[in-house]
Coordinates of C-alpha atoms and ligand atoms in Angstrom, one line a residue:
M1 CA 34.7 -91.0 -12.2
L2 CA 33.6 -90.9 -15.4
E3 CA 31.9 -87.5 -15.0
E4 CA 35.0 -86.1 -13.5
T5 CA 37.0 -86.9 -16.3
Q6 CA 34.4 -85.0 -18.4
Y7 CA 34.4 -81.9 -16.1
Y8 CA 37.6 -81.3 -17.2
F9 CA 37.7 -82.1 -20.6
N10 CA 34.2 -79.6 -20.7
Q11 CA 36.6 -77.0 -19.0
A12 CA 38.8 -77.2 -21.9
A13 CA 36.2 -77.5 -24.4
D14 CA 34.4 -74.6 -23.3
V15 CA 38.0 -72.4 -24.2
L16 CA 38.0 -74.3 -27.6
G17 CA 34.4 -73.3 -28.1
L18 CA 33.4 -77.1 -29.3
S19 CA 29.8 -77.8 -29.7
E20 CA 28.2 -80.5 -28.0
K21 CA 28.0 -82.4 -31.1
V22 CA 31.6 -82.3 -31.5
R23 CA 32.1 -82.5 -27.4
R24 CA 29.8 -86.3 -27.9
I25 CA 32.0 -87.3 -30.9
L26 CA 35.2 -86.9 -29.0
L27 CA 34.0 -88.3 -25.4
T28 CA 32.3 -91.5 -27.2
P29 CA 34.7 -94.6 -26.8
F30 CA 35.2 -96.3 -30.2
R31 CA 34.7 -99.7 -28.6
V32 CA 33.6 -101.2 -25.4
I33 CA 34.6 -104.5 -24.3
K34 CA 32.8 -106.7 -21.5
V35 CA 33.8 -110.3 -20.9
E36 CA 32.9 -113.0 -18.8
I37 CA 35.9 -114.9 -17.2
I38 CA 34.9 -118.4 -15.6
T39 CA 38.0 -119.9 -14.0
E40 CA 38.5 -122.3 -11.1
D41 CA 40.6 -121.7 -7.7
D42 CA 42.7 -123.6 -6.0
Q43 CA 40.6 -125.7 -4.2
G44 CA 38.2 -126.5 -7.7
Q45 CA 35.7 -124.0 -6.8
L46 CA 34.6 -122.0 -9.7
M47 CA 35.7 -118.0 -9.8
H48 CA 33.7 -115.8 -12.0
H49 CA 34.9 -112.3 -13.0
L50 CA 34.2 -109.6 -15.5
G51 CA 37.1 -108.1 -17.6
Y52 CA 36.6 -104.9 -19.4
R53 CA 38.7 -103.2 -22.5
I54 CA 37.4 -99.5 -23.4
Q55 CA 39.1 -98.3 -26.5
H56 CA 38.4 -94.6 -26.5
N57 CA 40.5 -93.3 -29.6
K58 CA 42.9 -94.3 -32.0
V59 CA 42.8 -91.2 -34.3
R60 CA 46.7 -90.9 -33.7
G61 CA 47.9 -94.5 -33.5
P62 CA 47.0 -98.0 -32.0
M63 CA 45.1 -97.3 -28.9
K64 CA 47.5 -97.7 -25.6
G65 CA 46.5 -98.2 -21.9
G66 CA 47.1 -100.4 -18.5
L67 CA 45.0 -103.2 -17.4
R68 CA 44.2 -102.5 -13.7
F69 CA 43.1 -106.2 -11.3
H70 CA 41.1 -104.4 -8.7
P71 CA 37.5 -105.0 -7.1
T72 CA 36.6 -101.0 -8.5
V73 CA 37.4 -102.0 -11.8
N74 CA 34.1 -101.3 -13.8
E75 CA 32.6 -100.2 -17.4
D76 CA 32.7 -96.3 -16.0
H77 CA 35.9 -96.9 -14.3
A78 CA 37.7 -97.8 -17.5
A79 CA 36.0 -95.2 -19.7
S80 CA 37.2 -92.5 -17.6
L81 CA 40.7 -94.1 -17.4
A82 CA 40.6 -94.6 -21.2
S83 CA 39.8 -91.5 -22.2
L84 CA 42.4 -90.0 -20.0
M85 CA 45.1 -92.1 -22.2
T86 CA 43.8 -90.4 -24.7
W87 CA 44.2 -87.3 -23.9
K88 CA 47.5 -88.0 -22.0
T89 CA 49.3 -90.0 -25.2
A90 CA 48.6 -86.7 -27.1
V91 CA 50.1 -84.5 -24.2
V92 CA 53.0 -86.1 -24.9
D93 CA 53.3 -86.3 -28.5
L94 CA 53.4 -90.4 -28.7
P95 CA 51.9 -92.0 -31.8
F96 CA 49.0 -93.7 -29.9
G97 CA 45.7 -93.4 -29.1
G98 CA 44.0 -94.3 -25.3
A99 CA 42.4 -97.3 -24.0
K100 CA 42.0 -98.8 -20.6
G101 CA 40.7 -102.2 -18.5
G102 CA 41.3 -104.8 -16.1
I103 CA 39.1 -107.1 -14.4
N104 CA 37.5 -106.7 -11.2
C105 CA 39.1 -109.3 -9.0
D106 CA 41.1 -108.9 -5.8
P107 CA 44.5 -110.2 -6.1
T108 CA 45.3 -110.0 -2.9
M109 CA 43.0 -112.7 -1.9
M110 CA 44.4 -114.7 -4.6
S111 CA 47.0 -117.9 -5.5
E112 CA 49.0 -116.5 -8.2
R113 CA 48.1 -119.7 -10.3
A114 CA 44.9 -118.5 -10.1
L115 CA 45.7 -114.6 -11.1
H116 CA 47.6 -116.6 -14.1
A117 CA 44.2 -118.8 -15.0
V118 CA 42.2 -115.6 -15.2
T119 CA 44.7 -113.3 -16.8
R120 CA 45.0 -116.4 -19.8
K121 CA 40.9 -116.2 -19.4
F122 CA 41.0 -112.7 -20.2
V123 CA 43.5 -112.3 -23.2
E124 CA 41.7 -115.4 -24.8
Q125 CA 38.5 -113.6 -25.0
I126 CA 40.2 -110.5 -26.0
K127 CA 42.9 -111.7 -28.4
E128 CA 40.6 -110.4 -31.8
V129 CA 40.6 -107.0 -30.6
I130 CA 44.4 -106.3 -28.8
G131 CA 47.5 -106.4 -30.9
P132 CA 50.7 -104.3 -31.7
T133 CA 48.9 -102.0 -34.1
L134 CA 45.9 -102.3 -32.8
D135 CA 45.4 -101.9 -28.8
I136 CA 48.6 -102.2 -26.4
P137 CA 47.8 -103.3 -23.0
A138 CA 50.2 -102.1 -20.0
P139 CA 50.5 -102.5 -16.3
D140 CA 48.6 -100.9 -13.9
V141 CA 47.2 -101.3 -10.3
N142 CA 48.1 -104.8 -9.0
T143 CA 49.5 -105.6 -12.5
T144 CA 53.3 -106.8 -12.5
P145 CA 55.9 -107.1 -15.4
K146 CA 55.2 -110.9 -14.5
V147 CA 51.3 -110.7 -15.5
M148 CA 52.5 -108.4 -18.5
G149 CA 54.8 -111.6 -19.5
W150 CA 51.6 -114.0 -19.5
I151 CA 49.6 -111.9 -21.6
M152 CA 52.3 -112.0 -24.3
D153 CA 52.7 -115.3 -24.1
E154 CA 48.8 -116.3 -24.2
Y155 CA 48.3 -113.8 -27.3
S156 CA 51.4 -115.2 -29.3
K157 CA 49.8 -118.4 -29.1
Y158 CA 47.1 -117.1 -31.4
A159 CA 49.1 -114.3 -33.2
G160 CA 52.3 -115.8 -33.3
F161 CA 55.4 -114.5 -31.7
S162 CA 54.4 -110.9 -30.5
P163 CA 56.2 -109.2 -27.8
G164 CA 54.9 -105.6 -29.1
V165 CA 51.1 -106.8 -27.8
V166 CA 51.8 -105.4 -24.5
T167 CA 54.4 -103.4 -22.7
G168 CA 55.8 -103.2 -19.2
K169 CA 57.5 -106.7 -19.8
P170 CA 59.9 -108.6 -17.9
L171 CA 63.4 -107.2 -19.1
H172 CA 64.6 -110.6 -19.9
L173 CA 61.2 -111.1 -21.7
F174 CA 61.7 -107.6 -24.2
G175 CA 61.1 -105.5 -21.8
S176 CA 62.6 -101.8 -21.7
P177 CA 65.1 -100.8 -19.7
G178 CA 63.9 -98.1 -17.3
R179 CA 60.4 -98.9 -17.8
E180 CA 59.6 -99.9 -14.6
E181 CA 60.9 -96.6 -12.6
A182 CA 59.5 -94.6 -15.8
T183 CA 56.5 -93.2 -14.2
G184 CA 58.7 -92.3 -11.2
R185 CA 61.1 -91.0 -13.2
G186 CA 58.9 -88.9 -15.6
L187 CA 56.8 -87.3 -12.5
M188 CA 60.6 -86.3 -10.8
I189 CA 61.2 -84.5 -14.2
V190 CA 58.3 -82.7 -14.6
L191 CA 58.7 -81.5 -10.7
Q192 CA 62.3 -80.3 -11.3
E193 CA 60.9 -78.5 -14.3
A194 CA 58.3 -77.0 -12.3
L195 CA 60.7 -76.0 -9.4
K196 CA 62.4 -74.5 -11.5
D197 CA 60.1 -72.0 -12.8
R198 CA 59.4 -70.8 -9.0
G199 CA 63.2 -70.6 -8.6
Q200 CA 63.1 -73.7 -6.3
V201 CA 65.3 -76.7 -6.3
L202 CA 64.7 -80.5 -5.3
S203 CA 67.3 -80.5 -2.9
N204 CA 65.0 -78.2 -0.2
M205 CA 61.7 -80.1 -0.9
T206 CA 59.8 -82.3 1.6
V207 CA 57.5 -84.6 -0.1
A208 CA 54.9 -86.5 1.2
M209 CA 52.7 -89.4 -1.0
Q210 CA 50.1 -91.8 -0.8
G211 CA 51.0 -95.2 -2.2
F212 CA 54.3 -96.6 -2.4
G213 CA 54.2 -99.2 -5.1
N214 CA 55.7 -98.8 -8.5
V215 CA 54.9 -95.3 -9.0
G216 CA 55.2 -94.0 -5.9
S217 CA 58.3 -96.1 -4.6
H218 CA 60.5 -95.2 -7.8
A219 CA 59.4 -91.5 -7.7
A220 CA 60.6 -91.9 -4.0
R221 CA 63.9 -93.4 -4.4
L222 CA 64.7 -90.9 -7.3
L223 CA 63.5 -87.8 -5.2
A224 CA 65.7 -88.7 -2.2
A225 CA 68.6 -89.2 -4.6
E226 CA 68.1 -85.9 -5.9
G227 CA 68.0 -84.7 -1.9
A228 CA 64.5 -84.2 -1.5
K229 CA 63.3 -85.5 1.9
I230 CA 60.4 -88.1 2.3
V231 CA 58.8 -87.0 5.4
A232 CA 55.5 -89.3 4.7
V233 CA 54.1 -92.2 3.1
G234 CA 50.8 -94.1 3.2
D235 CA 49.1 -96.7 1.8
H236 CA 46.0 -99.3 1.9
K237 CA 47.1 -100.4 5.2
G238 CA 49.0 -97.5 7.1
G239 CA 51.6 -94.7 7.0
V240 CA 54.6 -93.9 8.5
S241 CA 56.3 -90.3 8.8
R242 CA 59.8 -89.1 9.7
A243 CA 60.5 -85.3 10.0
D244 CA 64.1 -85.7 8.9
G245 CA 63.0 -87.8 6.0
L246 CA 62.5 -91.6 5.6
P247 CA 65.3 -94.0 4.7
V248 CA 64.0 -94.6 1.5
G249 CA 65.9 -98.0 0.3
D250 CA 64.9 -99.3 3.3
L251 CA 61.5 -98.6 3.0
I252 CA 61.8 -100.0 -0.3
D253 CA 63.0 -103.4 1.1
W254 CA 60.3 -103.7 4.0
V255 CA 57.4 -102.7 1.5
Q256 CA 58.8 -105.9 -0.9
E257 CA 58.7 -108.5 2.5
H258 CA 55.5 -106.9 3.7
R259 CA 53.2 -105.3 1.0
T260 CA 52.9 -102.4 3.2
V261 CA 54.4 -99.5 4.6
Q262 CA 52.7 -100.2 8.1
G263 CA 55.0 -101.4 10.5
F264 CA 58.3 -100.2 8.8
P265 CA 60.9 -99.5 12.0
G266 CA 62.6 -96.7 10.4
G267 CA 59.8 -94.2 11.1
N268 CA 56.8 -93.2 13.1
A269 CA 53.2 -94.7 12.5
C270 CA 50.5 -92.8 11.0
A271 CA 47.1 -93.3 9.5
G272 CA 47.4 -93.9 6.0
S273 CA 45.3 -91.1 5.1
D274 CA 46.6 -88.5 7.1
V275 CA 49.7 -87.8 4.5
L276 CA 47.1 -86.0 2.5
T277 CA 47.4 -83.4 4.3
W278 CA 50.7 -83.6 5.9
K279 CA 53.0 -80.9 6.2
A280 CA 55.3 -80.9 3.2
D281 CA 56.2 -78.8 0.6
V282 CA 54.9 -81.6 -2.2
L283 CA 52.0 -84.0 -2.4
I284 CA 52.0 -86.9 -4.6
P285 CA 49.1 -89.0 -4.7
A286 CA 50.0 -92.2 -6.2
A287 CA 47.6 -94.8 -5.3
L288 CA 44.0 -94.7 -6.4
G289 CA 41.7 -92.0 -7.7
D290 CA 39.4 -89.5 -6.1
V291 CA 41.3 -89.3 -2.6
L292 CA 41.3 -85.3 -2.6
T293 CA 37.8 -84.2 -2.2
K294 CA 36.0 -81.3 -0.9
D295 CA 36.3 -82.9 2.6
N296 CA 40.6 -82.7 2.6
A297 CA 41.3 -80.3 -0.1
H298 CA 40.8 -77.0 2.6
E299 CA 43.4 -79.1 4.8
V300 CA 46.2 -80.0 2.3
Q301 CA 49.1 -78.3 3.5
A302 CA 51.7 -78.8 0.1
K303 CA 51.9 -75.6 -2.1
I304 CA 52.2 -78.1 -5.3
I305 CA 50.5 -81.5 -5.9
L306 CA 51.9 -83.7 -8.4
E307 CA 49.5 -86.2 -9.7
G308 CA 51.0 -89.7 -9.6
A309 CA 47.9 -91.7 -9.7
N310 CA 45.3 -91.6 -12.0
G311 CA 42.1 -89.0 -11.4
P312 CA 42.8 -88.3 -8.1
T313 CA 41.6 -84.8 -7.4
T314 CA 37.9 -84.4 -7.6
P315 CA 36.4 -81.3 -9.8
E316 CA 35.3 -79.7 -6.4
A317 CA 38.8 -80.4 -4.4
N318 CA 40.4 -78.9 -8.0
E319 CA 38.3 -75.9 -7.4
I320 CA 39.2 -75.2 -3.8
L321 CA 42.7 -76.1 -4.1
Q322 CA 43.3 -73.6 -7.3
K323 CA 41.6 -71.1 -5.1
R324 CA 44.3 -71.8 -2.4
N325 CA 46.7 -71.1 -5.2
V326 CA 48.0 -74.5 -4.6
L327 CA 50.0 -75.7 -8.2
I328 CA 48.3 -79.1 -9.4
I329 CA 50.3 -80.7 -12.3
P330 CA 47.8 -82.8 -13.6
D331 CA 47.8 -86.5 -14.1
I332 CA 47.7 -86.4 -17.6
L333 CA 51.1 -84.6 -17.9
A334 CA 53.0 -85.4 -14.5
N335 CA 52.2 -89.4 -14.7
A336 CA 52.8 -90.0 -18.5
G337 CA 56.7 -91.3 -18.2
G338 CA 55.2 -94.5 -18.1
V339 CA 53.5 -94.8 -21.2
T340 CA 56.6 -92.7 -22.9
V341 CA 58.6 -95.5 -22.0
S342 CA 56.0 -97.8 -23.1
Y343 CA 56.6 -96.5 -26.4
F344 CA 60.2 -97.2 -26.1
E345 CA 59.5 -100.8 -25.4
W346 CA 57.1 -101.1 -28.2
A347 CA 59.3 -99.0 -30.9
Q348 CA 62.1 -101.8 -29.7
N349 CA 60.2 -104.8 -29.7
I350 CA 58.9 -104.0 -33.6
Q351 CA 62.1 -103.3 -34.6
Q352 CA 63.4 -106.4 -32.6
F353 CA 66.1 -103.6 -31.4
R354 CA 67.2 -103.0 -27.7
W355 CA 68.0 -99.6 -26.6
E356 CA 70.5 -99.0 -23.5
T357 CA 69.2 -97.4 -20.4
E358 CA 70.9 -94.0 -21.1
Q359 CA 69.1 -94.0 -24.3
V360 CA 65.8 -94.5 -22.5
Q361 CA 66.5 -91.9 -20.1
K362 CA 67.6 -89.1 -22.3
E363 CA 64.7 -89.6 -24.2
L364 CA 62.2 -89.7 -21.6
S365 CA 63.8 -86.8 -20.0
K366 CA 63.6 -84.9 -23.6
I367 CA 59.6 -85.9 -24.0
M368 CA 58.5 -85.2 -20.4
R369 CA 60.4 -80.9 -20.7
K370 CA 59.0 -80.6 -23.9
A371 CA 55.4 -81.7 -22.6
Y372 CA 55.8 -79.4 -19.5
R373 CA 57.2 -76.3 -21.5
D374 CA 54.0 -77.3 -24.3
V375 CA 51.6 -77.3 -21.5
T376 CA 52.8 -74.2 -19.6
E377 CA 53.1 -71.9 -22.5
L378 CA 49.3 -72.5 -23.5
A379 CA 48.3 -72.2 -20.0
K380 CA 50.1 -68.7 -19.9
E381 CA 48.5 -67.9 -23.5
K382 CA 44.8 -69.0 -22.7
K383 CA 45.2 -67.8 -19.0
V384 CA 44.3 -71.3 -17.8
D385 CA 45.1 -73.8 -15.2
L386 CA 47.8 -76.5 -15.9
R387 CA 45.0 -79.1 -16.0
T388 CA 42.7 -77.2 -18.4
A389 CA 45.9 -76.3 -20.7
A390 CA 46.8 -80.0 -20.7
F391 CA 43.2 -81.3 -21.6
L392 CA 43.2 -78.3 -24.8
L393 CA 46.2 -79.9 -25.9
G394 CA 45.4 -83.1 -25.8
I395 CA 41.6 -82.5 -27.3
R396 CA 43.8 -80.0 -30.0
R397 CA 46.0 -82.8 -31.2
V398 CA 43.6 -85.6 -31.3
G399 CA 40.9 -82.9 -32.7
Q400 CA 43.7 -81.8 -35.4
A401 CA 44.6 -85.5 -36.4
A402 CA 40.8 -86.6 -36.6
L403 CA 40.1 -83.7 -38.9
S404 CA 43.6 -84.5 -41.3
R405 CA 42.2 -88.2 -41.8
V406 CA 38.9 -87.9 -43.5
H407 CA 36.6 -85.2 -45.7
I408 CA 34.8 -83.1 -43.4
S409 CA 32.6 -80.0 -45.1
E410 CA 31.4 -79.0 -41.5
D411 CA 34.0 -76.1 -40.4
I412 CA 35.3 -76.9 -37.1
Q413 CA 38.2 -75.8 -35.7
F414 CA 40.8 -76.9 -32.7
Ligands
NAD1 P1 50.8 -100.4 -7.6 O1 49.7 -101.8 -7.5 O2 52.2 -100.8 -7.9 O3 50.8 -99.3 -6.3 C1 49.4 -99.1 -5.9 C2 49.6 -98.4 -4.3 O4 48.4 -97.8 -3.8 C3 50.4 -99.4 -3.2 O5 51.1 -98.8 -2.3 C4 49.0 -99.7 -2.3 O6 48.9 -99.9 -1.0 C5 48.3 -98.2 -2.8 N1 47.0 -98.3 -2.1 C6 45.9 -99.2 -2.9 N2 44.9 -99.0 -2.0 C7 44.8 -97.5 -1.4 C8 44.2 -96.9 -0.8 N3 42.8 -97.5 -0.6 N4 44.8 -95.7 0.1 C9 45.9 -95.9 0.4 N5 46.6 -96.5 -0.5 C10 46.3 -97.4 -1.4 O7 50.0 -99.2 -8.6 P2 50.8 -98.3 -9.5 O8 51.2 -98.6 -10.6 O9 52.0 -97.9 -8.5 O10 49.7 -97.3 -9.6 C11 49.2 -96.1 -8.7 C12 48.6 -95.0 -9.3 O11 49.3 -94.8 -10.3 C13 47.2 -95.5 -10.1 O12 46.3 -94.4 -10.1 C14 47.5 -95.7 -11.6 O13 46.7 -95.6 -12.7 C15 48.9 -94.7 -11.8 N6 49.8 -94.8 -12.8 C16 50.3 -96.2 -12.9 C17 51.3 -96.2 -13.9 C18 52.3 -97.2 -14.0 O14 53.2 -97.1 -14.9 N7 52.5 -98.0 -13.3 C19 51.8 -95.0 -14.8 C20 50.6 -93.7 -14.6 C21 49.8 -93.6 -13.9

């Protein structure tokens, strides 16, 4: 995955004409942290995990990015996602850098007590290098507001009361209204803008999506409320479809109880992976990375791909889809709503002040629309696709900030 992020980075770096040395400087993480986590499970057996935090870039502010609890977490994967965070925070113009991390554990096989112990141990190991002005973790795959609450509590043991050390916390523990749905809402806003440009409206759209967790379920709920039909949803266990639109509220209730869309009685069963090539106007990958590959890109029927997940499209698939004139709205633009409301949460925490939901939604909408316009205008000006334009914008903003912080004799242009 690291190679893929670098591939997209290099496409934009080529347009900017950056030298190999400047590319290396921009791609190398500022700091790489790997820690050993030894705890006990409920039966008193030793558990052994590795925790990672890759701090990619801090030129534009404290580093920001999610924590993932998943068996696939490793240094390369986290480094790739950390670099994406640097460009993403710059695309939406937040005063943050990029980081990412996680623990190579499988929470579906662990009790809550065991997960709690692992989370606390991880924070104990990394407490010196995170903090409200240093590096601020957030939720990602399998990390919930509850986990964020544990992180805040553990860090505050060492540093004193510090709600601003982590975002995505429960609402009653200094979380922000609107954070939980923020990534889904951001996806909807960006899609509305893209449809406007194409003379289309959401209420005529059919949507297929992979993943029905935080990102997928909120996106589905909000899109359905605007009249779009969610015709297929797949997850790690299976899929469900319905040509006239799934009843999204009922599906959310089902998933809350059964932890999967599989078996939902309000639609027809399908294979989880089938949704990627389902007949729909819009495809939203909202689960894991690398799901659109050279093997299935030819079969994708959607005309718009809205990347809810991070890194869902491999470079080979990207090329095939571009040639087929499929509009790809890239992750670092499309799913930036989450980090944007995380920024609002952090800003509220450090000011000890609370915003109303309406204010969060209004500000989110402003930022996402502006980012969409910035990226599309740059794409037109440079005659490149939206992904290359988004990387270009991110790299340019980071590069210009870096040059303004120090004296450099070499003539480097962004
Ligand atoms: P989540 O844990 O809430 O949900 C993940 C979903 O993916 C679940 O429905 C799960 O069943 C499904 N899934 C897992 N493995 C799968 C597989 N092998 N095949 C099909 N489906 C599978 O996670 P989330 O927070 O919704 O994050 C989803 C994606 O969105 C990730 O790529 C994450 O990095 C990205 N993202 C999340 C946020 C956020 O605010 N949560 C923000 C930006 C990007």
